[in-house]
Structure formats: structure tokens, C-alpha cells
Coordinates of C-alpha atoms in Angstrom, one line a residue:
M1 CA -86.9 -63.4 -104.8
Q2 CA -90.3 -62.9 -103.2
K3 CA -93.1 -63.0 -105.7
I4 CA -96.2 -60.9 -104.8
S5 CA -99.4 -60.2 -106.7
L6 CA -101.6 -57.2 -105.8
Y7 CA -105.2 -57.4 -106.8
D8 CA -107.8 -54.6 -106.8
M9 CA -111.2 -56.1 -106.0
D10 CA -114.2 -54.1 -107.4
R11 CA -114.6 -54.7 -111.2
T12 CA -111.2 -56.4 -111.3
I13 CA -112.1 -59.6 -109.5
T14 CA -115.8 -58.8 -109.3
V15 CA -118.0 -57.8 -112.3
R16 CA -119.7 -55.0 -110.5
G17 CA -118.9 -52.8 -107.5
T18 CA -119.6 -54.2 -104.0
Y19 CA -119.9 -51.2 -101.7
T20 CA -123.6 -50.3 -102.4
P21 CA -124.7 -54.0 -102.6
F22 CA -123.0 -54.6 -99.3
L23 CA -124.9 -51.8 -97.6
F24 CA -128.2 -53.0 -99.1
H25 CA -127.5 -56.6 -98.2
M26 CA -126.9 -55.7 -94.6
M27 CA -129.8 -53.3 -94.4
L28 CA -132.3 -55.7 -95.8
A29 CA -131.0 -58.6 -93.7
R30 CA -131.0 -56.7 -90.4
A31 CA -133.2 -53.6 -90.6
P32 CA -135.4 -53.1 -93.7
W33 CA -137.0 -50.1 -92.1
R34 CA -133.7 -48.2 -92.9
L35 CA -135.0 -48.0 -96.5
I36 CA -136.6 -44.7 -95.4
F37 CA -133.1 -43.3 -95.5
L38 CA -132.9 -43.8 -99.3
M39 CA -134.6 -40.4 -99.7
L40 CA -131.6 -38.8 -97.9
S41 CA -128.8 -40.7 -99.6
P42 CA -128.8 -38.5 -102.8
F43 CA -128.0 -35.4 -100.7
A44 CA -124.8 -37.1 -99.5
F45 CA -123.8 -37.8 -103.1
I46 CA -124.6 -34.2 -104.0
A47 CA -122.5 -33.0 -101.1
Y48 CA -119.6 -35.2 -102.4
G49 CA -120.1 -33.9 -105.9
L50 CA -119.9 -30.4 -104.7
K51 CA -116.7 -31.3 -102.7
L52 CA -118.4 -30.4 -99.4
I53 CA -117.4 -33.9 -98.1
N54 CA -114.7 -36.3 -99.2
R55 CA -115.0 -39.9 -100.3
G56 CA -114.4 -41.2 -96.9
Q57 CA -117.0 -39.0 -95.3
L58 CA -119.5 -40.1 -98.0
K59 CA -118.8 -43.7 -97.0
T60 CA -119.3 -43.1 -93.3
T61 CA -122.5 -41.1 -93.9
N62 CA -124.0 -43.9 -95.9
Q63 CA -122.8 -46.4 -93.3
R64 CA -124.5 -44.6 -90.5
M65 CA -127.8 -44.5 -92.4
F66 CA -127.9 -48.0 -93.7
L67 CA -125.8 -50.1 -91.3
G68 CA -126.4 -48.1 -88.1
S69 CA -124.2 -46.1 -85.8
A70 CA -122.7 -48.9 -83.7
P71 CA -123.8 -52.5 -84.6
K72 CA -121.9 -55.4 -82.9
L73 CA -119.4 -57.0 -85.2
S74 CA -120.4 -60.4 -83.9
V75 CA -124.0 -59.7 -85.0
L76 CA -122.8 -58.5 -88.4
Q77 CA -120.4 -61.4 -89.1
P78 CA -122.9 -64.0 -90.3
H79 CA -124.4 -61.5 -92.7
I80 CA -121.0 -60.5 -93.9
D81 CA -120.1 -64.1 -94.6
R82 CA -123.4 -64.6 -96.5
F83 CA -122.6 -61.5 -98.6
A84 CA -119.1 -62.8 -99.4
E85 CA -120.6 -66.1 -100.6
K86 CA -123.1 -64.2 -102.7
V87 CA -120.4 -62.2 -104.4
L88 CA -118.3 -65.2 -105.3
Q89 CA -121.4 -67.0 -106.6
S90 CA -122.8 -64.3 -108.8
N91 CA -120.4 -61.4 -109.1
R92 CA -117.0 -62.5 -110.1
H93 CA -115.0 -62.8 -113.3
L94 CA -114.2 -66.5 -113.8
K95 CA -111.0 -65.5 -115.6
A96 CA -109.9 -63.5 -112.6
I97 CA -110.4 -66.5 -110.4
D98 CA -108.3 -68.6 -112.8
Q99 CA -105.5 -66.0 -112.7
I100 CA -105.6 -66.0 -108.9
E101 CA -105.2 -69.7 -108.9
A102 CA -102.4 -69.5 -111.4
D103 CA -100.5 -67.0 -109.3
R104 CA -100.9 -69.1 -106.2
A105 CA -99.6 -72.2 -108.1
D106 CA -96.6 -70.1 -109.2
G107 CA -95.8 -69.5 -105.5
R108 CA -96.8 -65.9 -105.4
K109 CA -98.1 -64.2 -102.3
L110 CA -101.6 -62.9 -102.9
V111 CA -102.7 -59.5 -101.6
L112 CA -106.1 -58.0 -102.0
V113 CA -105.9 -54.2 -102.1
T114 CA -109.3 -52.4 -102.2
A115 CA -111.0 -49.2 -101.3
S116 CA -113.9 -51.4 -100.1
Y117 CA -114.4 -52.0 -96.4
E118 CA -111.9 -54.4 -95.0
L119 CA -114.8 -55.6 -92.9
Y120 CA -116.2 -57.6 -95.8
A121 CA -113.2 -57.6 -98.2
D122 CA -111.4 -59.9 -95.8
A123 CA -114.2 -62.4 -95.9
I124 CA -114.0 -62.5 -99.7
A125 CA -110.2 -62.7 -99.6
R126 CA -110.3 -65.6 -97.2
R127 CA -112.6 -67.5 -99.5
L128 CA -110.2 -66.9 -102.4
Q129 CA -107.3 -68.0 -100.2
F130 CA -105.5 -64.7 -100.4
D131 CA -102.6 -64.3 -98.0
H132 CA -103.5 -60.8 -97.0
A133 CA -106.3 -58.3 -97.4
I134 CA -105.9 -54.5 -97.4
G135 CA -109.0 -52.3 -97.3
T136 CA -110.6 -49.3 -95.8
Q137 CA -110.6 -50.0 -92.1
L138 CA -113.4 -49.1 -89.7
A139 CA -113.1 -48.3 -86.0
V140 CA -114.3 -51.0 -83.7
D141 CA -114.6 -50.1 -80.0
S142 CA -113.6 -52.1 -77.0
E143 CA -117.0 -53.8 -76.8
G144 CA -116.9 -54.9 -80.5
H145 CA -119.2 -52.2 -81.9
V146 CA -118.4 -51.1 -85.5
L147 CA -118.4 -47.4 -85.7
P148 CA -119.0 -45.0 -88.7
Q149 CA -115.4 -43.9 -88.5
I150 CA -112.6 -44.7 -90.9
L151 CA -109.2 -45.5 -89.4
G152 CA -106.5 -43.6 -91.2
E153 CA -107.3 -42.9 -94.9
N154 CA -109.9 -44.3 -97.2
C155 CA -107.8 -47.0 -99.0
Y156 CA -108.2 -45.4 -102.4
D157 CA -105.8 -44.0 -105.1
D158 CA -102.4 -43.1 -103.7
A159 CA -103.4 -44.2 -100.1
K160 CA -103.1 -47.8 -101.2
I161 CA -99.3 -47.3 -101.5
G162 CA -98.9 -46.5 -97.9
R163 CA -100.9 -49.5 -96.9
I164 CA -98.9 -51.8 -99.2
E165 CA -95.6 -50.4 -97.9
A166 CA -96.8 -51.0 -94.3
L167 CA -97.6 -54.6 -95.2
F168 CA -94.2 -55.1 -96.7
K169 CA -92.6 -53.8 -93.5
Q170 CA -94.8 -56.0 -91.4
Q171 CA -94.0 -59.1 -93.4
G172 CA -90.3 -58.4 -93.7
W173 CA -90.5 -58.2 -97.5
Q174 CA -87.8 -56.1 -99.2
R175 CA -89.1 -54.2 -102.2
E176 CA -85.8 -54.4 -104.1
K177 CA -85.8 -58.2 -103.6
A178 CA -89.4 -58.7 -104.7
H179 CA -91.2 -59.1 -108.0
V180 CA -94.5 -57.3 -107.7
R181 CA -97.4 -57.8 -110.2
A182 CA -100.5 -55.6 -109.9
Y183 CA -103.9 -56.0 -111.4
S184 CA -106.6 -53.3 -111.7
D185 CA -109.4 -52.2 -113.9
H186 CA -109.4 -48.5 -113.0
V187 CA -107.1 -45.5 -113.5
S188 CA -107.5 -44.6 -109.8
D189 CA -105.0 -47.4 -109.3
K190 CA -102.3 -45.7 -111.4
A191 CA -100.0 -45.3 -108.4
M192 CA -100.3 -49.0 -107.5
L193 CA -99.7 -50.1 -111.1
E194 CA -96.7 -47.8 -111.4
W195 CA -95.3 -49.1 -108.1
A196 CA -95.4 -52.7 -109.4
D197 CA -92.7 -54.3 -111.6
E198 CA -95.5 -55.7 -113.8
A199 CA -98.8 -53.9 -114.4
I200 CA -101.8 -55.6 -115.8
A201 CA -104.9 -53.6 -116.8
T202 CA -107.9 -56.0 -116.4
T203 CA -111.0 -55.3 -118.5
P204 CA -109.9 -51.6 -118.1
S205 CA -111.9 -48.5 -118.0
P206 CA -111.4 -46.2 -121.0
K207 CA -108.9 -43.9 -119.1
L208 CA -106.9 -46.9 -117.8
R209 CA -106.9 -48.5 -121.3
R210 CA -105.3 -45.3 -122.7
L211 CA -102.8 -45.1 -119.9
A212 CA -101.9 -48.8 -120.3
E213 CA -101.4 -48.4 -124.1
A214 CA -99.2 -45.4 -123.5
R215 CA -97.1 -47.2 -120.8
G216 CA -96.9 -50.5 -122.6
W217 CA -98.7 -52.3 -119.9
K218 CA -100.4 -55.6 -120.6
I219 CA -104.2 -55.4 -121.2
V220 CA -106.5 -58.4 -120.6
D221 CA -110.2 -58.8 -120.9
W222 CA -111.7 -61.0 -118.1
R223 CA -115.3 -60.8 -119.3

């Protein structure tokens, strides 16, 4: 039987979220003058709060302001690598790292499944020796420019299931012949936790804690 572990990233493996810190890291490293767009950013969040734009559109709006419309991936990569190193130095739950290592030692395939940009989630996953990383994918044109355009869906909530199933198909894994364990801190991963054979709520938000208690899921505190 194939053993697979699915890990959410932000506030599951990491202590804090990574999306906003990533944008600030890239902006300050490459174009500090883009700080002037900070005065416009609240309007994007207001539009999202009023449901005038969706979560994916909020992401691409902020990306355009703070990362630029079409930076070269080759130019971004050294800064992405430095950001990944920074995350693993100062923004990770040590107990999460221990669990990742224990799952690897148990022969489990490790899959990072996150709403964060795959652009940098992949760099973090590689450093943690994950087998696969699934995240929100950005369009890259034929000349290697990263565009403020999400490919497919924002990898959040139920959208994660489609990406996980696509990975299973790609790898030739059969769901009925696999034992799937899933880790997450947030109730937005309800679908992923239900899809798994073994659901683990890690340092859970209050809503996930209540759900986990109701479902009899294991609860762990990785602080």
C-alpha cells in the first residue's frame, strides 16, 4: 500500500503566513520604490471584503503592485531561494519538521499542498525534501516572464482536491490502494482532511478544533 502524507504549509508547517512576507521580501530586495503602492493595497482588500473580486484576483492585484507585471523568473529565483531559507530559519514549527522527518522515515511520500504561490512553495518543499509540491500556479510566458495571472484555480479550499487527484493520476497512485494522512491548521482544508484516511488538526484554529473534536480527528499542538 502506498503511504502518502499531505501537508498544508502556512501556519501548519510555518508559524505565520508566508504570502504577504513573500511579496514584501521581493519588493524590498528588487524595487523598494514599490512601497508607494501600500496606500492602494487596502482598497484591494476592501474590494475582496465586498466580494467585488475573489481571492485569486486579490492575489494577482497585489502581485502586480508589489512584484511587477512581468519580471523574469531567472531574476526572481535567487530572491525566492533566499526567502525560502529565511522561512525555514525563523518561521517554522520545529515539531512540524520532526513530523515530516518521521513520515519520510516511515516510507511515506510527502506532498506539500498550499494556497501559496507554487513559485516559492516549491523552493520551501525542496529544502524540506518533499516529493511533490502543489500550490497556486502563476503563468510564465515563453520568454520566462512571470505574469500576474493564475493558471486554473487558486489552490484553496475544495480546489486542493482537484490538484491532489491530478497528482495521483500523474504518479499512477490508486486512491483505494493508498493510505493518505493529511495535516492542516485551518477549517478551509476541511475537504482535504475529509478526503484523507487519517486527518490531523495541527495547532488548529478554533473552527477547525471544533470540527476535529466533532469528527474524532487527532489534534496536535506544534508550538
